[in-house]
mmCIF file of C-alpha atoms in Angstrom:
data_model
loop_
_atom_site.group_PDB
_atom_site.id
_atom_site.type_symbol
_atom_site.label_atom_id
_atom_site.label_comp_id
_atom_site.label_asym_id
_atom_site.label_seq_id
_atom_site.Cartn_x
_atom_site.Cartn_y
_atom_site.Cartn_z
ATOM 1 C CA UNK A 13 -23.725 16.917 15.773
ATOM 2 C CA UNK A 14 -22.412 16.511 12.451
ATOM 3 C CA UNK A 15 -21.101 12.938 10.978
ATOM 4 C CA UNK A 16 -17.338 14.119 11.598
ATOM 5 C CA UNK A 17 -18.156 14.570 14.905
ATOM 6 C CA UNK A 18 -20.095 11.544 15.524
ATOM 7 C CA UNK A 19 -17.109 9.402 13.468
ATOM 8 C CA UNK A 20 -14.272 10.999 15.986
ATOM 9 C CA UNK A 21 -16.853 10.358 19.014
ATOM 10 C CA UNK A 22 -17.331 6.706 17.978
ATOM 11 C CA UNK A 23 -13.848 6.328 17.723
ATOM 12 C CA UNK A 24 -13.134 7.386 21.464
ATOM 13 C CA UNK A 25 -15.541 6.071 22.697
ATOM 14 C CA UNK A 26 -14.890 2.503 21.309
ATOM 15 C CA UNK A 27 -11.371 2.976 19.395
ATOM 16 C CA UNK A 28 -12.247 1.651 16.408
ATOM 17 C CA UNK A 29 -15.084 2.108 13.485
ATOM 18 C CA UNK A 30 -15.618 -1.579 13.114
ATOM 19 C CA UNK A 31 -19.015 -1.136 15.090
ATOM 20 C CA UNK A 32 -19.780 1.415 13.220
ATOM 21 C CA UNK A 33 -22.296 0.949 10.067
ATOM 22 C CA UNK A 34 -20.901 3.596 7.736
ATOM 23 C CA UNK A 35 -17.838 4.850 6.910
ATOM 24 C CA UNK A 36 -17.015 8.167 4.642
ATOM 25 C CA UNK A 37 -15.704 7.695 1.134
ATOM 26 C CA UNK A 38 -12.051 8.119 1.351
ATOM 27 C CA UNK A 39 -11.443 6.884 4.818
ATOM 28 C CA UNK A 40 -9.886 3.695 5.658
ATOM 29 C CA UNK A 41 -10.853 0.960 7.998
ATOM 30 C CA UNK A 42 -8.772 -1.699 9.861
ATOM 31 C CA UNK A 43 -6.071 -4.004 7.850
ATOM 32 C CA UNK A 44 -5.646 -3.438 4.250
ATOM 33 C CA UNK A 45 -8.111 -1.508 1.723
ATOM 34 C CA UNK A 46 -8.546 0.303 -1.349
ATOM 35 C CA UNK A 47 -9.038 4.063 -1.898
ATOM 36 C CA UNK A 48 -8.484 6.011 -4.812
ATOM 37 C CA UNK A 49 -6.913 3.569 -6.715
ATOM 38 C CA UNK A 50 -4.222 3.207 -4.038
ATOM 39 C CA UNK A 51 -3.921 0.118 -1.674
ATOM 40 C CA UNK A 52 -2.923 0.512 1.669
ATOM 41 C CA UNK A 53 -2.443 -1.690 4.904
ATOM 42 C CA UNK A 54 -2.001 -1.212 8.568
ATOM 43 C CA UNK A 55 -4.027 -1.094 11.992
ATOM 44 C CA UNK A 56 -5.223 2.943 11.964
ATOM 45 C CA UNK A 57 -8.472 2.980 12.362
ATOM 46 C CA UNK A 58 -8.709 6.306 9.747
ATOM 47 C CA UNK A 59 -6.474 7.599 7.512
ATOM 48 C CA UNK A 60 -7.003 11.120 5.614
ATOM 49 C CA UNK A 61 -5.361 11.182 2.196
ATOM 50 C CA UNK A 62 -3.383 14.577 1.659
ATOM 51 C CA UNK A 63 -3.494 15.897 5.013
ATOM 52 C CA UNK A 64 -5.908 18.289 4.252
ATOM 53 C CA UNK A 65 -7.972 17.889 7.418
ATOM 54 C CA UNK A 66 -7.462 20.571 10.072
ATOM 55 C CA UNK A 67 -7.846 18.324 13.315
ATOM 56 C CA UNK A 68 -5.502 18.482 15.832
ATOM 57 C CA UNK A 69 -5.642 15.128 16.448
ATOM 58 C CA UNK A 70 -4.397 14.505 12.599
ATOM 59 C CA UNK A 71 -0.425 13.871 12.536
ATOM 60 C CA UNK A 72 1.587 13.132 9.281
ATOM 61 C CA UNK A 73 1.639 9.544 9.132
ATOM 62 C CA UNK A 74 4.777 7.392 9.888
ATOM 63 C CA UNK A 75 5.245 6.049 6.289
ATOM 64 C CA UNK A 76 7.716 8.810 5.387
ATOM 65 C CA UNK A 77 6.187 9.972 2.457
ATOM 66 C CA UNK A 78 3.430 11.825 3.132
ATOM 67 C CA UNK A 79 0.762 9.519 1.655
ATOM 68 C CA UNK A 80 -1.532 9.949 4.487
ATOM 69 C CA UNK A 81 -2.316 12.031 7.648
ATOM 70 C CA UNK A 82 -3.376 9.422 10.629
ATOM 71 C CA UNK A 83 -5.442 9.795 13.655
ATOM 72 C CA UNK A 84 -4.448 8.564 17.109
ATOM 73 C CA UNK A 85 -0.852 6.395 17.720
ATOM 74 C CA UNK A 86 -1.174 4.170 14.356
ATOM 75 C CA UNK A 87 -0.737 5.288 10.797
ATOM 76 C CA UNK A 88 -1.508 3.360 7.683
ATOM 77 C CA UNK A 89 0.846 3.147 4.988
ATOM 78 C CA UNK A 90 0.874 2.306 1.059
ATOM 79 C CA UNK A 91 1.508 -1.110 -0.011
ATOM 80 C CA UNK A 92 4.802 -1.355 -1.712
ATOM 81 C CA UNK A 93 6.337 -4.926 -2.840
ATOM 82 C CA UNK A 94 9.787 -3.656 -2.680
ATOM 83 C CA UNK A 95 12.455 -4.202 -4.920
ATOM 84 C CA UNK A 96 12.011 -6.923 -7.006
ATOM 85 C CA UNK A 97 15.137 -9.849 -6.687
ATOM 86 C CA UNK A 98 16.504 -10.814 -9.619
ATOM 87 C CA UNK A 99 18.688 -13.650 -10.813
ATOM 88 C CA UNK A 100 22.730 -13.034 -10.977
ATOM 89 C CA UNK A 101 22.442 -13.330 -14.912
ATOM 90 C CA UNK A 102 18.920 -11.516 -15.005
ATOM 91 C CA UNK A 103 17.876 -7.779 -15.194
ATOM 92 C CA UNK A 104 14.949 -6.375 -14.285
ATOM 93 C CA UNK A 105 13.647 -2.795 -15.446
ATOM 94 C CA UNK A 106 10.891 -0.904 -13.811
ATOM 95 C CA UNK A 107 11.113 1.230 -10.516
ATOM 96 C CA UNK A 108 7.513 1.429 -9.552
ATOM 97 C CA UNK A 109 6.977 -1.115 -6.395
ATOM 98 C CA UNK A 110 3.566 0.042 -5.570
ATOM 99 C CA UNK A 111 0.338 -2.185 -6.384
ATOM 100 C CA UNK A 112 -0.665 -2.989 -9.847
ATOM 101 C CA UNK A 113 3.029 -2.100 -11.255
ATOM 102 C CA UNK A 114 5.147 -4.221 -13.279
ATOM 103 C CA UNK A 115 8.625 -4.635 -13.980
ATOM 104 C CA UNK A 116 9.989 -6.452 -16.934
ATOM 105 C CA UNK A 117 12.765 -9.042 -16.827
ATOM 106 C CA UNK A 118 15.633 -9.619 -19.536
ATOM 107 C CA UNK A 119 18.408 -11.906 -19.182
ATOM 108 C CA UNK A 120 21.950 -11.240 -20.061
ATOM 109 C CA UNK A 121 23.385 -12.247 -23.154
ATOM 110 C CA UNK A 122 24.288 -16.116 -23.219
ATOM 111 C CA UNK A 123 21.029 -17.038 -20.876
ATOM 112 C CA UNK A 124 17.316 -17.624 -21.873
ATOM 113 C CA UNK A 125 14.353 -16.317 -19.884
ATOM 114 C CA UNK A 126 12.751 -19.222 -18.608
ATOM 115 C CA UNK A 127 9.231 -18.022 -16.948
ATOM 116 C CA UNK A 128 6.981 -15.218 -17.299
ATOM 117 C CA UNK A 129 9.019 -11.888 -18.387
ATOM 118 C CA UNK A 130 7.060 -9.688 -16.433
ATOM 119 C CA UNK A 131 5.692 -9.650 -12.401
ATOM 120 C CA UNK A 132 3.035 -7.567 -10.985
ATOM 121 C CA UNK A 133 2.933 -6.026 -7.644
ATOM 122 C CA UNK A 134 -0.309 -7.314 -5.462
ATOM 123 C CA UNK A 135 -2.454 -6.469 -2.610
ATOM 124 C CA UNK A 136 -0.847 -8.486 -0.515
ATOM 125 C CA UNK A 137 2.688 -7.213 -0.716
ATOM 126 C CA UNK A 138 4.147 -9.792 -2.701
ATOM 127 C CA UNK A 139 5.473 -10.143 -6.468
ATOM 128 C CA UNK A 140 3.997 -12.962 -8.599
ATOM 129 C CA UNK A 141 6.381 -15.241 -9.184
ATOM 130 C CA UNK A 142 10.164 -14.328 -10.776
ATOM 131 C CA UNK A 143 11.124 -15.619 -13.913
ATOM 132 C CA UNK A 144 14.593 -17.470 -13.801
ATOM 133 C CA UNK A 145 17.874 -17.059 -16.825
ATOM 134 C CA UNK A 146 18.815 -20.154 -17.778
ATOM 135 C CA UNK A 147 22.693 -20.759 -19.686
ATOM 136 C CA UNK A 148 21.936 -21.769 -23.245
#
């Protein structure tokens, strides 16, 4: 039995690979993790990036966007922050929302930036904290 077969098995069998000792590079385990750079969260207990597998059992995952082909009822799907909020007299440039991206804040003219001009997207889902404009 190869180890694809014994992954899939131990997944039946049990329904998840957190009794399992090993996992394959470029799988995904339970809750959040990182993988080629990306992060990702959810409750799948695998997750094949590119949908290049050829199991049945492989569906397109539920994200929408194609990022990953799940197996079983649960998909995992990229962290994104979403879009940043911004204060009425701010502007904020940058439309990546996907870990480690930044976006740059400017205020309009009139107001000073009061804060840190830029805010990274995290692991967790969040922004670090906004920057506020302040009237001069």
């Amino acid at each position: 039995m190869d180890v694809g077969r014994l992954n899939l098995l131990l997944l039946l069998l049990f329904g998840s690979f957190q009794i399992a000792t090993f996992q394959f590079p470029g799988w995904i385990g339970e809750v959040e993790d990182f993988i080629d750079n990306i992060y990702w969260s959810g409750s799948a207990p695998l997750c094949f990036g590119g949908c290049k597998a050829r199991h049945e059992e492989l569906r397109r995952d539920g994200c929408g966007d194609s990022s990953c082909c799940w197996l079983g009822h649960k998909s995992l799907c990229r962290v994104n922050c979403g879009r940043p909020d911004v204060d009425y007299n701010g502007v904020v440039s940058g439309n990546d929302w996907s870990v480690g991206s930044v976006v740059r804040y400017t205020c309009r003219p009139g107001f000073m930036l009061l804060g840190n001009p830029t805010r990274h997207c995290q692991p967790n889902g969040l922004w670090t904290p906004k920057p506020t404009c302040l009237s001069k």
